[in-house]
Amino acid sequence: MSRKPAMAHERAPEYVRAIAPYVGGKPIEEVARELGLDPANIIKLASNENPRGPSPKVLAAIARAANGLTRYPDGNAFALKAALSERLGVRAEQIVLGNGSNDVLELATQAFLRAGDHAVYSQYAFIVYTLATQARGALGIEVAAKDHAHDLDAMRAAVTPRTRIVFIANPNNPTGTWIEGGAVESFIASMPQDVIVVLDEAYNEFLERSEQSESIAWLARFPNLIVSRTFSKAYGLAALRVGYGIMDPALADLMNRVRQPFNVNALAQAAAVAALDDAEYVAESRRLNSEGMRQLESGLDALSVNYVRSHGNFVLIEVGDAANVNLKLLRQGVIVRPVANYDLPRWLRVTVGLPAENARFLAALEQAISR
Ligand SMILES: Cc1ncc(COP(=O)(O)O)c(C=O)c1O
């Protein structure tokens, strides 16, 4: 009996076929279409974006850069690297730019993981660590969290000679948990020097100054450390896709070799330079976020809804049948993020919005959880 020849998709590596598709926050237009709602009456608190919109200085820089759209962007991003170098006190050779910091995480796995290598990360850590690891045919070692937070001692114990990368998210998404700098620093110091630590600080700018670690200064002592940050969150530029990693030049050189030459577009580069120059915007975003967080926390307390204390611009709340509560919120035009894909089927993640959006979410939640 002749066997049917395999189809092309069946020839894909089994580790690619095993990847669970990424589930993002639902776009406003999609919810409007599906539920027959007016998009103008829908609020989205589902993707940890900055609710303020970009700063006017950034919009002006984008308008200027729009005059040069027929040219490829500067693949070496001279101006943006110069601005980051000055701001962070690092050399341009230490910087790897990404199409979002997601790209930087991907590039680290592309440059440093072989099939069969191990990458260590925490249970409930940002899901891209799993996806990027799996895409290389490497093995993700998920270490049980403690009170929803990274358990650094257990993560240290999970490192073996097969480990090539350890991911730490600080603060972590979706839990919002945060580790004090001294503990992170001792963890990095305890790693074998041939194991790379990727310290993902996507929400760093939302931390109070006293909570922000000296991670950039640590780079002088740890040639195996990669610090990644983004313009998507406190800088309010999620749609443009620009982030960066700072590291030893030897690591940056390898990541730049596997990077697409023009991975950060010209508008994003110009916007990021202008955003770096607008410290007030970030300071105001931080202030608005902590006020909004207090508003959400007191509203949740009043509703007796359990939540994990968060250091980001979002909060993880325990609502029981989260799929059902999510549907009831959607019907009221409020988009939040279910996190069943994180193995948290009783929880929803809510991004801090503008004061009126937070109030609307709390009112919708009250309805959704009432019997
Ligand atoms: C912990 C963490 N790291 C990285 C990212 C990636 O963000 P971006 O690619 O927009 O920089 C996110 C986005 O939600 C995140 O939560």
PDB file of C-alpha atoms in Angstrom, residues 65-292:
ATOM      1  CA  ALA A  65      11.084  61.679   9.643  1.00  0.00           C
ATOM      2  CA  ALA A  66       8.089  60.970   7.390  1.00  0.00           C
ATOM      3  CA  ASN A  67       9.809  63.084   4.724  1.00  0.00           C
ATOM      4  CA  GLY A  68      12.448  60.391   4.289  1.00  0.00           C
ATOM      5  CA  LEU A  69      10.294  57.306   3.767  1.00  0.00           C
ATOM      6  CA  THR A  70      11.765  56.301   0.408  1.00  0.00           C
ATOM      7  CA  ARG A  71      15.153  55.540   1.992  1.00  0.00           C
ATOM      8  CA  TYR A  72      16.029  52.503   4.076  1.00  0.00           C
ATOM      9  CA  PRO A  73      16.545  53.368   7.739  1.00  0.00           C
ATOM     10  CA  ASP A  74      20.048  53.646   9.198  1.00  0.00           C
ATOM     11  CA  GLY A  75      20.705  49.967   9.927  1.00  0.00           C
ATOM     12  CA  ASN A  76      23.242  50.959  12.568  1.00  0.00           C
ATOM     13  CA  ALA A  77      20.895  53.594  14.087  1.00  0.00           C
ATOM     14  CA  PHE A  78      23.694  56.068  14.715  1.00  0.00           C
ATOM     15  CA  ALA A  79      21.550  58.821  16.265  1.00  0.00           C
ATOM     16  CA  LEU A  80      19.512  56.538  18.512  1.00  0.00           C
ATOM     17  CA  LYS A  81      22.596  54.671  19.735  1.00  0.00           C
ATOM     18  CA  ALA A  82      24.331  58.008  20.418  1.00  0.00           C
ATOM     19  CA  ALA A  83      21.315  59.204  22.423  1.00  0.00           C
ATOM     20  CA  LEU A  84      21.147  55.938  24.404  1.00  0.00           C
ATOM     21  CA  SER A  85      24.919  55.973  24.971  1.00  0.00           C
ATOM     22  CA  GLU A  86      24.735  59.427  26.446  1.00  0.00           C
ATOM     23  CA  ARG A  87      21.658  58.719  28.544  1.00  0.00           C
ATOM     24  CA  LEU A  88      22.878  55.399  29.944  1.00  0.00           C
ATOM     25  CA  GLY A  89      26.652  55.963  30.011  1.00  0.00           C
ATOM     26  CA  VAL A  90      27.397  52.981  27.746  1.00  0.00           C
ATOM     27  CA  ARG A  91      29.256  52.624  24.449  1.00  0.00           C
ATOM     28  CA  ALA A  92      27.437  52.260  21.127  1.00  0.00           C
ATOM     29  CA  GLU A  93      29.045  48.806  20.688  1.00  0.00           C
ATOM     30  CA  GLN A  94      27.151  47.651  23.786  1.00  0.00           C
ATOM     31  CA  ILE A  95      23.728  48.338  22.246  1.00  0.00           C
ATOM     32  CA  VAL A  96      21.505  46.013  20.221  1.00  0.00           C
ATOM     33  CA  LEU A  97      18.312  47.603  18.925  1.00  0.00           C
ATOM     34  CA  GLY A  98      15.166  45.576  18.387  1.00  0.00           C
ATOM     35  CA  ASN A  99      11.778  45.740  16.706  1.00  0.00           C
ATOM     36  CA  GLY A 100      10.384  46.060  20.214  1.00  0.00           C
ATOM     37  CA  SER A 101      12.315  44.521  23.095  1.00  0.00           C
ATOM     38  CA  ASN A 102      10.545  41.298  22.079  1.00  0.00           C
ATOM     39  CA  ASP A 103      12.978  41.231  19.151  1.00  0.00           C
ATOM     40  CA  VAL A 104      15.934  41.616  21.531  1.00  0.00           C
ATOM     41  CA  LEU A 105      14.703  38.567  23.478  1.00  0.00           C
ATOM     42  CA  GLU A 106      14.365  36.638  20.214  1.00  0.00           C
ATOM     43  CA  LEU A 107      17.829  37.701  19.060  1.00  0.00           C
ATOM     44  CA  ALA A 108      19.357  36.469  22.330  1.00  0.00           C
ATOM     45  CA  THR A 109      17.854  33.008  21.767  1.00  0.00           C
ATOM     46  CA  GLN A 110      18.876  33.070  18.105  1.00  0.00           C
ATOM     47  CA  ALA A 111      22.477  33.946  18.888  1.00  0.00           C
ATOM     48  CA  PHE A 112      23.030  31.805  21.982  1.00  0.00           C
ATOM     49  CA  LEU A 113      20.738  28.756  21.987  1.00  0.00           C
ATOM     50  CA  ARG A 114      21.310  25.536  20.075  1.00  0.00           C
ATOM     51  CA  ALA A 115      18.670  22.834  19.739  1.00  0.00           C
ATOM     52  CA  GLY A 116      18.709  20.852  22.990  1.00  0.00           C
ATOM     53  CA  ASP A 117      20.216  23.660  25.124  1.00  0.00           C
ATOM     54  CA  HIS A 118      18.324  24.738  28.228  1.00  0.00           C
ATOM     55  CA  ALA A 119      16.832  28.145  29.003  1.00  0.00           C
ATOM     56  CA  VAL A 120      15.647  28.698  32.578  1.00  0.00           C
ATOM     57  CA  TYR A 121      12.752  30.981  33.496  1.00  0.00           C
ATOM     58  CA  SER A 122      10.053  31.270  36.127  1.00  0.00           C
ATOM     59  CA  GLN A 123       6.524  29.933  36.099  1.00  0.00           C
ATOM     60  CA  TYR A 124       4.219  32.875  35.199  1.00  0.00           C
ATOM     61  CA  ALA A 125       7.121  34.727  33.533  1.00  0.00           C
ATOM     62  CA  PHE A 126       6.566  36.667  30.302  1.00  0.00           C
ATOM     63  CA  ILE A 127       5.470  34.062  27.747  1.00  0.00           C
ATOM     64  CA  VAL A 128       7.864  35.172  25.002  1.00  0.00           C
ATOM     65  CA  TYR A 129      10.724  33.435  26.895  1.00  0.00           C
ATOM     66  CA  THR A 130       8.944  30.130  26.261  1.00  0.00           C
ATOM     67  CA  LEU A 131       8.083  30.944  22.646  1.00  0.00           C
ATOM     68  CA  ALA A 132      11.576  32.135  21.690  1.00  0.00           C
ATOM     69  CA  THR A 133      13.206  29.155  23.402  1.00  0.00           C
ATOM     70  CA  GLN A 134      10.900  26.661  21.683  1.00  0.00           C
ATOM     71  CA  ALA A 135      11.477  28.268  18.279  1.00  0.00           C
ATOM     72  CA  ARG A 136      15.165  27.327  18.539  1.00  0.00           C
ATOM     73  CA  GLY A 137      14.444  23.709  19.445  1.00  0.00           C
ATOM     74  CA  ALA A 138      15.866  24.412  22.891  1.00  0.00           C
ATOM     75  CA  LEU A 139      14.293  23.227  26.126  1.00  0.00           C
ATOM     76  CA  GLY A 140      12.540  25.668  28.460  1.00  0.00           C
ATOM     77  CA  ILE A 141      13.029  24.838  32.131  1.00  0.00           C
ATOM     78  CA  GLU A 142      10.141  26.447  34.005  1.00  0.00           C
ATOM     79  CA  VAL A 143      10.844  26.933  37.695  1.00  0.00           C
ATOM     80  CA  ALA A 144       7.906  27.033  40.136  1.00  0.00           C
ATOM     81  CA  ALA A 145       7.090  30.565  41.277  1.00  0.00           C
ATOM     82  CA  LYS A 146       6.769  31.548  44.945  1.00  0.00           C
ATOM     83  CA  ASP A 147       3.714  33.709  45.714  1.00  0.00           C
ATOM     84  CA  HIS A 148       3.490  34.411  41.949  1.00  0.00           C
ATOM     85  CA  ALA A 149       7.058  35.821  41.977  1.00  0.00           C
ATOM     86  CA  HIS A 150      10.364  34.473  40.637  1.00  0.00           C
ATOM     87  CA  ASP A 151      12.024  32.133  43.160  1.00  0.00           C
ATOM     88  CA  LEU A 152      15.668  33.014  42.496  1.00  0.00           C
ATOM     89  CA  ASP A 153      17.071  30.274  44.751  1.00  0.00           C
ATOM     90  CA  ALA A 154      15.083  27.628  42.892  1.00  0.00           C
ATOM     91  CA  MET A 155      16.082  29.166  39.559  1.00  0.00           C
ATOM     92  CA  ARG A 156      19.745  29.025  40.569  1.00  0.00           C
ATOM     93  CA  ALA A 157      19.307  25.361  41.484  1.00  0.00           C
ATOM     94  CA  ALA A 158      17.794  24.673  38.019  1.00  0.00           C
ATOM     95  CA  VAL A 159      20.936  25.847  36.207  1.00  0.00           C
ATOM     96  CA  THR A 160      23.016  22.954  34.877  1.00  0.00           C
ATOM     97  CA  PRO A 161      25.914  22.627  32.403  1.00  0.00           C
ATOM     98  CA  ARG A 162      23.258  22.516  29.657  1.00  0.00           C
ATOM     99  CA  THR A 163      21.849  25.944  30.608  1.00  0.00           C
ATOM    100  CA  ARG A 164      22.811  28.737  28.216  1.00  0.00           C
ATOM    101  CA  ILE A 165      20.293  31.482  29.127  1.00  0.00           C
ATOM    102  CA  VAL A 166      18.364  32.477  32.236  1.00  0.00           C
ATOM    103  CA  PHE A 167      15.525  34.980  31.802  1.00  0.00           C
ATOM    104  CA  ILE A 168      14.460  37.292  34.618  1.00  0.00           C
ATOM    105  CA  ALA A 169      11.609  39.781  34.199  1.00  0.00           C
ATOM    106  CA  ASN A 170      11.791  42.630  36.684  1.00  0.00           C
ATOM    107  CA  PRO A 171       9.025  43.659  37.132  1.00  0.00           C
ATOM    108  CA  ASN A 172       7.404  40.569  35.667  1.00  0.00           C
ATOM    109  CA  ASN A 173       4.421  40.488  33.344  1.00  0.00           C
ATOM    110  CA  PRO A 174       1.657  39.280  33.965  1.00  0.00           C
ATOM    111  CA  THR A 175       2.170  39.126  37.752  1.00  0.00           C
ATOM    112  CA  GLY A 176       3.660  42.601  38.350  1.00  0.00           C
ATOM    113  CA  THR A 177       6.026  41.111  40.923  1.00  0.00           C
ATOM    114  CA  TRP A 178       9.385  42.796  41.483  1.00  0.00           C
ATOM    115  CA  ILE A 179      12.706  41.685  42.935  1.00  0.00           C
ATOM    116  CA  GLU A 180      14.912  44.079  44.876  1.00  0.00           C
ATOM    117  CA  GLY A 181      18.179  44.926  43.060  1.00  0.00           C
ATOM    118  CA  GLY A 182      20.550  43.355  45.603  1.00  0.00           C
ATOM    119  CA  ALA A 183      18.909  39.937  45.157  1.00  0.00           C
ATOM    120  CA  VAL A 184      19.135  40.168  41.352  1.00  0.00           C
ATOM    121  CA  GLU A 185      22.763  41.249  41.553  1.00  0.00           C
ATOM    122  CA  SER A 186      23.720  38.306  43.824  1.00  0.00           C
ATOM    123  CA  PHE A 187      21.859  35.970  41.498  1.00  0.00           C
ATOM    124  CA  ILE A 188      23.835  37.180  38.475  1.00  0.00           C
ATOM    125  CA  ALA A 189      27.087  37.004  40.457  1.00  0.00           C
ATOM    126  CA  SER A 190      26.305  33.366  41.297  1.00  0.00           C
ATOM    127  CA  MET A 191      25.852  32.316  37.643  1.00  0.00           C
ATOM    128  CA  PRO A 192      28.599  30.453  35.775  1.00  0.00           C
ATOM    129  CA  GLN A 193      30.248  32.941  33.428  1.00  0.00           C
ATOM    130  CA  ASP A 194      29.168  30.987  30.338  1.00  0.00           C
ATOM    131  CA  VAL A 195      25.471  31.340  31.208  1.00  0.00           C
ATOM    132  CA  ILE A 196      23.783  34.475  29.886  1.00  0.00           C
ATOM    133  CA  VAL A 197      21.345  36.290  32.154  1.00  0.00           C
ATOM    134  CA  VAL A 198      18.718  38.258  30.225  1.00  0.00           C
ATOM    135  CA  LEU A 199      17.313  40.835  32.632  1.00  0.00           C
ATOM    136  CA  ASP A 200      14.080  42.091  31.063  1.00  0.00           C
ATOM    137  CA  GLU A 201      13.289  45.560  32.400  1.00  0.00           C
ATOM    138  CA  ALA A 202      10.391  46.471  30.085  1.00  0.00           C
ATOM    139  CA  TYR A 203       8.555  48.161  33.002  1.00  0.00           C
ATOM    140  CA  ASN A 204      11.635  49.710  34.638  1.00  0.00           C
ATOM    141  CA  GLU A 205      10.499  53.304  34.091  1.00  0.00           C
ATOM    142  CA  PHE A 206       7.324  52.722  36.121  1.00  0.00           C
ATOM    143  CA  LEU A 207       9.352  51.847  39.227  1.00  0.00           C
ATOM    144  CA  GLU A 208      10.050  54.507  41.814  1.00  0.00           C
ATOM    145  CA  ARG A 209      13.650  55.700  41.534  1.00  0.00           C
ATOM    146  CA  SER A 210      14.466  53.929  44.823  1.00  0.00           C
ATOM    147  CA  GLU A 211      13.258  50.632  43.305  1.00  0.00           C
ATOM    148  CA  GLN A 212      15.205  50.913  40.041  1.00  0.00           C
ATOM    149  CA  SER A 213      18.297  48.717  40.173  1.00  0.00           C
ATOM    150  CA  GLU A 214      21.804  49.651  39.038  1.00  0.00           C
ATOM    151  CA  SER A 215      21.607  47.058  36.272  1.00  0.00           C
ATOM    152  CA  ILE A 216      23.448  49.173  33.690  1.00  0.00           C
ATOM    153  CA  ALA A 217      26.358  49.707  36.107  1.00  0.00           C
ATOM    154  CA  TRP A 218      26.481  45.923  36.745  1.00  0.00           C
ATOM    155  CA  LEU A 219      27.401  45.370  33.085  1.00  0.00           C
ATOM    156  CA  ALA A 220      30.999  46.405  33.852  1.00  0.00           C
ATOM    157  CA  ARG A 221      31.289  43.387  36.173  1.00  0.00           C
ATOM    158  CA  PHE A 222      29.106  40.862  34.337  1.00  0.00           C
ATOM    159  CA  PRO A 223      30.057  40.177  30.707  1.00  0.00           C
ATOM    160  CA  ASN A 224      27.264  37.562  30.636  1.00  0.00           C
ATOM    161  CA  LEU A 225      24.467  40.074  31.408  1.00  0.00           C
ATOM    162  CA  ILE A 226      21.962  41.454  28.871  1.00  0.00           C
ATOM    163  CA  VAL A 227      19.618  44.213  30.087  1.00  0.00           C
ATOM    164  CA  SER A 228      16.601  44.726  27.818  1.00  0.00           C
ATOM    165  CA  ARG A 229      14.275  47.732  27.848  1.00  0.00           C
ATOM    166  CA  THR A 230      11.581  49.175  25.625  1.00  0.00           C
ATOM    167  CA  PHE A 231       9.966  52.337  24.289  1.00  0.00           C
ATOM    168  CA  SER A 232       6.570  50.552  24.216  1.00  0.00           C
ATOM    169  CA  LYS A 233       5.494  51.129  27.805  1.00  0.00           C
ATOM    170  CA  ALA A 234       6.368  54.312  29.759  1.00  0.00           C
ATOM    171  CA  TYR A 235       7.466  56.080  26.548  1.00  0.00           C
ATOM    172  CA  GLY A 236       4.106  55.299  24.934  1.00  0.00           C
ATOM    173  CA  LEU A 237       5.400  54.028  21.555  1.00  0.00           C
ATOM    174  CA  ALA A 238       4.069  50.450  21.406  1.00  0.00           C
ATOM    175  CA  ALA A 239       2.901  50.676  17.790  1.00  0.00           C
ATOM    176  CA  LEU A 240       6.291  51.762  16.484  1.00  0.00           C
ATOM    177  CA  ARG A 241       8.111  48.678  17.827  1.00  0.00           C
ATOM    178  CA  VAL A 242      11.434  49.778  19.276  1.00  0.00           C
ATOM    179  CA  GLY A 243      13.404  48.395  22.195  1.00  0.00           C
ATOM    180  CA  TYR A 244      17.036  47.787  23.085  1.00  0.00           C
ATOM    181  CA  GLY A 245      19.471  45.509  24.840  1.00  0.00           C
ATOM    182  CA  ILE A 246      22.645  46.677  26.603  1.00  0.00           C
ATOM    183  CA  MET A 247      25.480  44.193  27.105  1.00  0.00           C
ATOM    184  CA  ASP A 248      29.146  43.379  26.649  1.00  0.00           C
ATOM    185  CA  PRO A 249      30.297  44.277  23.097  1.00  0.00           C
ATOM    186  CA  ALA A 250      31.213  40.627  22.430  1.00  0.00           C
ATOM    187  CA  LEU A 251      27.592  39.564  23.014  1.00  0.00           C
ATOM    188  CA  ALA A 252      26.223  42.563  21.097  1.00  0.00           C
ATOM    189  CA  ASP A 253      28.435  41.736  18.120  1.00  0.00           C
ATOM    190  CA  LEU A 254      26.935  38.240  17.844  1.00  0.00           C
ATOM    191  CA  MET A 255      23.348  39.408  18.282  1.00  0.00           C
ATOM    192  CA  ASN A 256      23.883  42.073  15.628  1.00  0.00           C
ATOM    193  CA  ARG A 257      25.065  39.374  13.207  1.00  0.00           C
ATOM    194  CA  VAL A 258      21.755  37.507  13.419  1.00  0.00           C
ATOM    195  CA  ARG A 259      19.677  40.709  13.520  1.00  0.00           C
ATOM    196  CA  GLN A 260      17.797  41.747  10.366  1.00  0.00           C
ATOM    197  CA  PRO A 261      19.828  44.701   9.037  1.00  0.00           C
ATOM    198  CA  PHE A 262      16.869  47.106   9.072  1.00  0.00           C
ATOM    199  CA  ASN A 263      14.880  45.738  12.007  1.00  0.00           C
ATOM    200  CA  VAL A 264      14.081  49.178  13.480  1.00  0.00           C
ATOM    201  CA  ASN A 265      12.290  51.465  11.040  1.00  0.00           C
ATOM    202  CA  ALA A 266      13.137  55.129  10.471  1.00  0.00           C
ATOM    203  CA  LEU A 267      10.033  56.566  12.167  1.00  0.00           C
ATOM    204  CA  ALA A 268      10.688  54.450  15.240  1.00  0.00           C
ATOM    205  CA  GLN A 269      14.324  55.557  15.414  1.00  0.00           C
ATOM    206  CA  ALA A 270      13.406  59.245  15.151  1.00  0.00           C
ATOM    207  CA  ALA A 271      10.578  58.873  17.675  1.00  0.00           C
ATOM    208  CA  ALA A 272      12.812  57.061  20.174  1.00  0.00           C
ATOM    209  CA  VAL A 273      15.481  59.786  19.997  1.00  0.00           C
ATOM    210  CA  ALA A 274      12.835  62.445  20.692  1.00  0.00           C
ATOM    211  CA  ALA A 275      11.261  60.329  23.450  1.00  0.00           C
ATOM    212  CA  LEU A 276      14.599  59.961  25.255  1.00  0.00           C
ATOM    213  CA  ASP A 277      14.857  63.725  25.283  1.00  0.00           C
ATOM    214  CA  ASP A 278      11.447  64.133  26.910  1.00  0.00           C
ATOM    215  CA  ALA A 279      12.110  63.112  30.521  1.00  0.00           C
ATOM    216  CA  GLU A 280       9.040  65.008  31.680  1.00  0.00           C
ATOM    217  CA  TYR A 281       6.740  62.758  29.667  1.00  0.00           C
ATOM    218  CA  VAL A 282       8.126  59.658  31.373  1.00  0.00           C
ATOM    219  CA  ALA A 283       7.973  61.278  34.817  1.00  0.00           C
ATOM    220  CA  GLU A 284       4.334  62.242  34.249  1.00  0.00           C
ATOM    221  CA  SER A 285       3.533  58.735  32.971  1.00  0.00           C
ATOM    222  CA  ARG A 286       5.045  57.268  36.145  1.00  0.00           C
ATOM    223  CA  ARG A 287       3.044  59.651  38.333  1.00  0.00           C
ATOM    224  CA  LEU A 288      -0.210  58.960  36.487  1.00  0.00           C
ATOM    225  CA  ASN A 289       0.445  55.227  36.685  1.00  0.00           C
ATOM    226  CA  SER A 290       0.997  55.175  40.429  1.00  0.00           C
ATOM    227  CA  GLU A 291      -2.130  57.226  40.982  1.00  0.00           C
ATOM    228  CA  GLY A 292      -4.092  54.905  38.695  1.00  0.00           C
TER     229      GLY A 292
END
